[in-house]
């Protein structure tokens, strides 16, 4: 059974704190993605990675950074959390090759910044 | 740039009835995937159905089927014999096909309510 796991389901942080969201996949996928999900806005891509230490900006990278030191792990970092980063964060992974094309999602982390 | 539009923020269906969720997209590519994902309340997003653009036949998975109109750039999801467990957010998504890392473009979602 394929799995994408995220370190926390719920997280509450203070403004200005540094926040780490962790994602791990066990499918040997090359591609990994971080999205934020807000009502009425759907899923918006923050960053993605196609290989260890490789990363690309998505549509809304401001205020975020990422780290991929191992193939199975992709971390999202909020350098200085702000209230407008309160959201649901979804991690996903997929194969690099043509096979299937679908993404597999983690359960999400609901982050509240006070 | 590719876009995906879901014009129905919310829909309701009676249990055992049929409902159709709409999705339109815009792309200049000819080879791509289209997906419908389901996100139940407080649960993980899962793939419902996938369509490859080069295939003329509409995809079907049990009670779920699509109406793929490539020229019209339309990709609707039909759910037959709706069940209470079908209540969820449904997202339409697009991805260019081929080897490589391509961004997935998601619509804004349709919340489906199933009435007992």
Short mmCIF file of C-alpha atoms in Angstrom, two decimals:
data_model
loop_
_atom_site.label_atom_id
_atom_site.label_comp_id
_atom_site.label_asym_id
_atom_site.label_seq_id
_atom_site.Cartn_x
_atom_site.Cartn_y
_atom_site.Cartn_z
CA UNK A 1 0.00 0.00 0.00
CA UNK A 2 1.55 3.27 -1.14
CA UNK A 3 1.99 5.97 1.44
CA UNK A 4 2.71 9.62 1.79
CA UNK A 5 2.92 10.73 5.40
CA UNK A 6 3.14 14.17 6.94
CA UNK A 7 4.66 14.86 10.33
CA UNK A 8 1.64 16.56 11.90
CA UNK A 9 -2.09 16.70 11.23
CA UNK A 10 -2.55 19.87 13.25
CA UNK A 11 -0.02 22.53 14.19
CA UNK A 12 -0.36 25.82 16.07
CA UNK A 13 2.49 28.31 15.92
CA UNK A 14 3.16 31.89 16.87
CA UNK A 15 3.88 34.72 14.47
CA UNK A 16 7.60 34.90 13.74
CA UNK A 17 8.35 31.28 14.60
CA UNK A 18 10.26 29.06 12.20
CA UNK A 19 8.06 26.16 11.15
CA UNK A 20 9.05 22.84 9.63
CA UNK A 21 6.57 20.60 7.83
CA UNK A 22 7.88 17.17 6.96
CA UNK A 23 6.71 14.81 4.25
CA UNK A 24 7.88 11.25 3.61
CA UNK A 25 6.92 8.90 0.78
CA UNK A 26 7.71 5.22 0.47
CA UNK A 27 7.08 4.76 -3.26
CA UNK A 28 10.55 5.73 -4.53
CA UNK A 29 8.97 8.67 -6.39
CA UNK A 30 11.29 11.21 -7.94
CA UNK A 31 8.85 14.10 -7.80
CA UNK A 32 7.55 15.68 -4.63
CA UNK A 33 5.28 18.70 -4.21
CA UNK A 34 4.02 21.08 -1.56
CA UNK A 35 0.63 22.75 -1.93
CA UNK A 36 -1.47 24.96 0.21
CA UNK A 37 -5.23 24.55 0.11
CA UNK A 38 -7.56 27.44 0.93
CA UNK A 39 -11.35 27.55 0.52
CA UNK A 40 -12.34 28.86 -2.88
CA UNK A 41 -8.77 28.85 -4.14
CA UNK A 42 -8.20 25.13 -4.62
CA UNK A 43 -4.65 23.81 -4.45
CA UNK A 44 -1.82 26.20 -5.12
CA UNK A 45 1.69 24.94 -5.71
CA UNK A 46 4.35 26.30 -3.39
CA UNK A 47 7.46 24.31 -4.41
CA UNK A 48 8.29 21.05 -6.07
CA UNK A 49 11.36 18.86 -6.38
CA UNK A 50 12.36 16.32 -9.04
CA UNK A 51 15.49 14.99 -7.38
CA UNK A 52 17.53 15.16 -4.22
CA UNK A 53 18.73 18.71 -3.58
CA UNK A 54 16.80 19.95 -6.61
CA UNK A 55 13.86 22.32 -6.23
CA UNK A 56 11.68 24.55 -8.33
CA UNK A 57 9.43 27.41 -7.31
CA UNK A 58 5.75 26.93 -7.78
CA UNK A 59 3.11 29.62 -8.05
CA UNK A 60 3.30 31.01 -4.50
CA UNK A 61 6.83 30.46 -3.10
CA UNK A 62 7.10 33.74 -1.19
CA UNK A 63 7.64 33.20 2.52
CA UNK A 64 8.53 29.53 2.06
CA UNK A 65 11.60 27.44 1.42
CA UNK A 66 12.12 23.70 0.98
CA UNK A 67 14.72 21.06 1.57
CA UNK A 68 15.22 17.67 -0.01
CA UNK A 69 18.25 15.90 1.38
CA UNK A 70 16.93 12.37 0.78
CA UNK A 71 14.78 11.06 -2.02
CA UNK A 72 11.93 10.03 0.26
CA UNK A 73 11.74 13.22 2.32
CA UNK A 74 10.66 16.74 1.36
CA UNK A 75 10.45 19.49 3.95
CA UNK A 76 8.61 22.78 3.78
CA UNK A 77 10.01 25.60 5.89
CA UNK A 78 8.28 28.78 6.94
CA UNK A 79 11.20 31.00 7.90
CA UNK A 80 9.09 33.44 9.92
CA UNK A 81 5.49 32.36 10.17
CA UNK A 82 2.79 34.95 9.57
CA UNK A 83 -0.96 34.82 10.12
CA UNK A 84 -1.62 34.77 6.36
CA UNK A 85 0.15 31.42 6.22
CA UNK A 86 -2.63 29.83 8.23
CA UNK A 87 -3.82 27.12 5.87
CA UNK A 88 -3.98 23.44 5.02
CA UNK A 89 -0.70 22.16 3.59
CA UNK A 90 -0.67 19.11 1.37
CA UNK A 91 2.34 17.11 0.28
CA UNK A 92 2.21 14.91 -2.81
CA UNK A 93 4.55 12.72 -4.83
CA UNK A 94 4.62 11.18 -8.29
CA UNK A 95 6.83 9.23 -10.67
CA UNK A 96 9.11 11.14 -13.01
CA UNK A 97 8.39 8.79 -15.89
CA UNK A 98 5.26 8.39 -17.99
CA UNK A 99 3.75 5.73 -15.77
CA UNK A 100 0.26 6.65 -14.62
CA UNK A 101 0.84 10.37 -14.19
CA UNK A 102 -1.12 10.62 -10.96
CA UNK A 103 -0.04 12.23 -7.71
CA UNK A 104 -0.34 10.57 -4.32
CA UNK A 105 -1.23 12.83 -1.45
CA UNK A 106 -0.47 12.94 2.22
CA UNK A 107 -3.20 13.54 4.81
CA UNK A 108 -2.40 17.24 5.13
CA UNK A 109 -1.22 19.51 7.94
CA UNK A 110 -3.61 22.15 9.16
CA UNK A 111 -1.40 25.00 10.31
CA UNK A 112 -2.70 27.85 12.45
CA UNK A 113 -0.45 30.86 13.00
CA UNK A 114 -1.52 33.06 15.91
CA UNK B 1 -0.51 28.98 -19.33
CA UNK B 2 -2.81 26.11 -18.55
CA UNK B 3 -5.91 26.73 -16.46
CA UNK B 4 -8.60 24.53 -14.95
CA UNK B 5 -12.03 25.89 -14.10
CA UNK B 6 -14.71 24.33 -11.91
CA UNK B 7 -17.70 26.63 -12.03
CA UNK B 8 -19.82 24.82 -9.43
CA UNK B 9 -18.57 25.55 -5.90
CA UNK B 10 -21.20 23.29 -4.38
CA UNK B 11 -23.67 20.68 -5.57
CA UNK B 12 -26.21 18.40 -3.92
CA UNK B 13 -27.58 15.05 -4.98
CA UNK B 14 -30.12 12.70 -3.53
CA UNK B 15 -28.84 9.30 -2.49
CA UNK B 16 -29.08 6.78 -5.38
CA UNK B 17 -29.42 9.56 -7.96
CA UNK B 18 -26.90 10.67 -10.60
CA UNK B 19 -24.89 13.87 -10.50
CA UNK B 20 -22.48 15.49 -12.95
CA UNK B 21 -19.63 17.76 -11.92
CA UNK B 22 -18.27 20.13 -14.54
CA UNK B 23 -14.69 21.00 -15.41
CA UNK B 24 -13.23 22.98 -18.27
CA UNK B 25 -9.58 23.56 -18.99
CA UNK B 26 -7.38 25.50 -21.31
CA UNK B 27 -4.12 24.30 -22.82
CA UNK B 28 -2.17 24.49 -26.05
CA UNK B 29 -0.73 21.01 -25.49
CA UNK B 30 -2.12 17.99 -27.30
CA UNK B 31 -0.89 15.25 -24.98
CA UNK B 32 -1.94 15.45 -21.37
CA UNK B 33 -3.69 13.78 -18.47
CA UNK B 34 -6.87 14.87 -16.77
CA UNK B 35 -7.81 13.71 -13.30
CA UNK B 36 -10.62 13.84 -10.83
CA UNK B 37 -9.55 13.70 -7.20
CA UNK B 38 -11.80 13.23 -4.20
CA UNK B 39 -11.09 14.72 -0.77
CA UNK B 40 -13.50 13.39 1.88
CA UNK B 41 -13.93 15.52 5.02
CA UNK B 42 -10.75 15.37 7.11
CA UNK B 43 -9.37 12.58 4.98
CA UNK B 44 -6.67 12.08 2.38
CA UNK B 45 -7.13 13.15 -1.23
CA UNK B 46 -7.43 10.16 -3.52
CA UNK B 47 -7.61 9.65 -7.26
CA UNK B 48 -11.08 8.87 -8.59
CA UNK B 49 -10.46 8.60 -12.30
CA UNK B 50 -7.88 9.47 -14.94
CA UNK B 51 -8.19 10.25 -18.64
CA UNK B 52 -5.36 10.34 -21.15
CA UNK B 53 -6.04 12.92 -23.84
CA UNK B 54 -4.99 10.69 -26.73
CA UNK B 55 -7.65 8.14 -25.80
CA UNK B 56 -11.02 8.83 -27.36
CA UNK B 57 -12.86 6.43 -25.09
CA UNK B 58 -14.18 7.95 -21.91
CA UNK B 59 -12.71 6.51 -18.73
CA UNK B 60 -14.95 4.57 -16.34
CA UNK B 61 -14.36 3.29 -12.81
CA UNK B 62 -17.38 1.49 -11.40
CA UNK B 63 -19.99 4.20 -10.64
CA UNK B 64 -17.69 7.00 -11.84
CA UNK B 65 -17.37 7.97 -15.47
CA UNK B 66 -16.20 10.98 -17.40
CA UNK B 67 -17.40 12.83 -20.46
CA UNK B 68 -14.23 13.98 -22.15
CA UNK B 69 -14.73 16.47 -24.97
CA UNK B 70 -11.25 17.32 -26.20
CA UNK B 71 -12.26 19.92 -28.77
CA UNK B 72 -14.44 21.72 -26.24
CA UNK B 73 -11.82 21.26 -23.51
CA UNK B 74 -14.42 19.86 -21.19
CA UNK B 75 -14.01 17.03 -18.67
CA UNK B 76 -17.07 16.32 -16.55
CA UNK B 77 -17.44 13.64 -13.89
CA UNK B 78 -20.64 11.61 -13.61
CA UNK B 79 -21.39 9.78 -10.39
CA UNK B 80 -24.15 7.21 -10.71
CA UNK B 81 -26.14 5.69 -7.83
CA UNK B 82 -24.74 8.29 -5.42
CA UNK B 83 -23.87 7.06 -1.95
CA UNK B 84 -23.39 8.91 1.32
CA UNK B 85 -19.69 8.10 1.12
CA UNK B 86 -19.43 10.13 -2.08
CA UNK B 87 -19.81 13.35 -0.10
CA UNK B 88 -16.51 15.18 -0.51
CA UNK B 89 -14.64 17.94 -2.27
CA UNK B 90 -13.88 17.00 -5.86
CA UNK B 91 -10.97 18.53 -7.71
CA UNK B 92 -10.36 18.43 -11.42
CA UNK B 93 -6.68 18.50 -12.39
CA UNK B 94 -4.54 18.69 -15.52
CA UNK B 95 -0.98 17.57 -16.17
CA UNK B 96 1.04 17.58 -19.32
CA UNK B 97 1.94 14.03 -20.34
CA UNK B 98 5.43 12.73 -20.83
CA UNK B 99 8.59 11.91 -18.95
CA UNK B 100 9.63 14.66 -16.65
CA UNK B 101 8.36 16.82 -13.88
CA UNK B 102 5.36 18.82 -14.86
CA UNK B 103 3.17 20.90 -12.66
CA UNK B 104 -0.32 19.74 -11.92
CA UNK B 105 -2.96 22.41 -12.38
CA UNK B 106 -5.98 22.10 -10.10
CA UNK B 107 -9.41 23.64 -10.23
CA UNK B 108 -10.95 25.33 -7.22
CA UNK B 109 -13.05 22.31 -6.32
CA UNK B 110 -16.71 21.36 -6.06
CA UNK B 111 -18.18 20.36 -2.72
CA UNK B 112 -20.65 17.53 -3.21
CA UNK B 113 -23.35 16.93 -0.63
CA UNK B 114 -25.29 13.68 -0.70
CA UNK B 115 -28.76 13.85 0.82
CA UNK B 116 -30.26 10.80 2.50
#
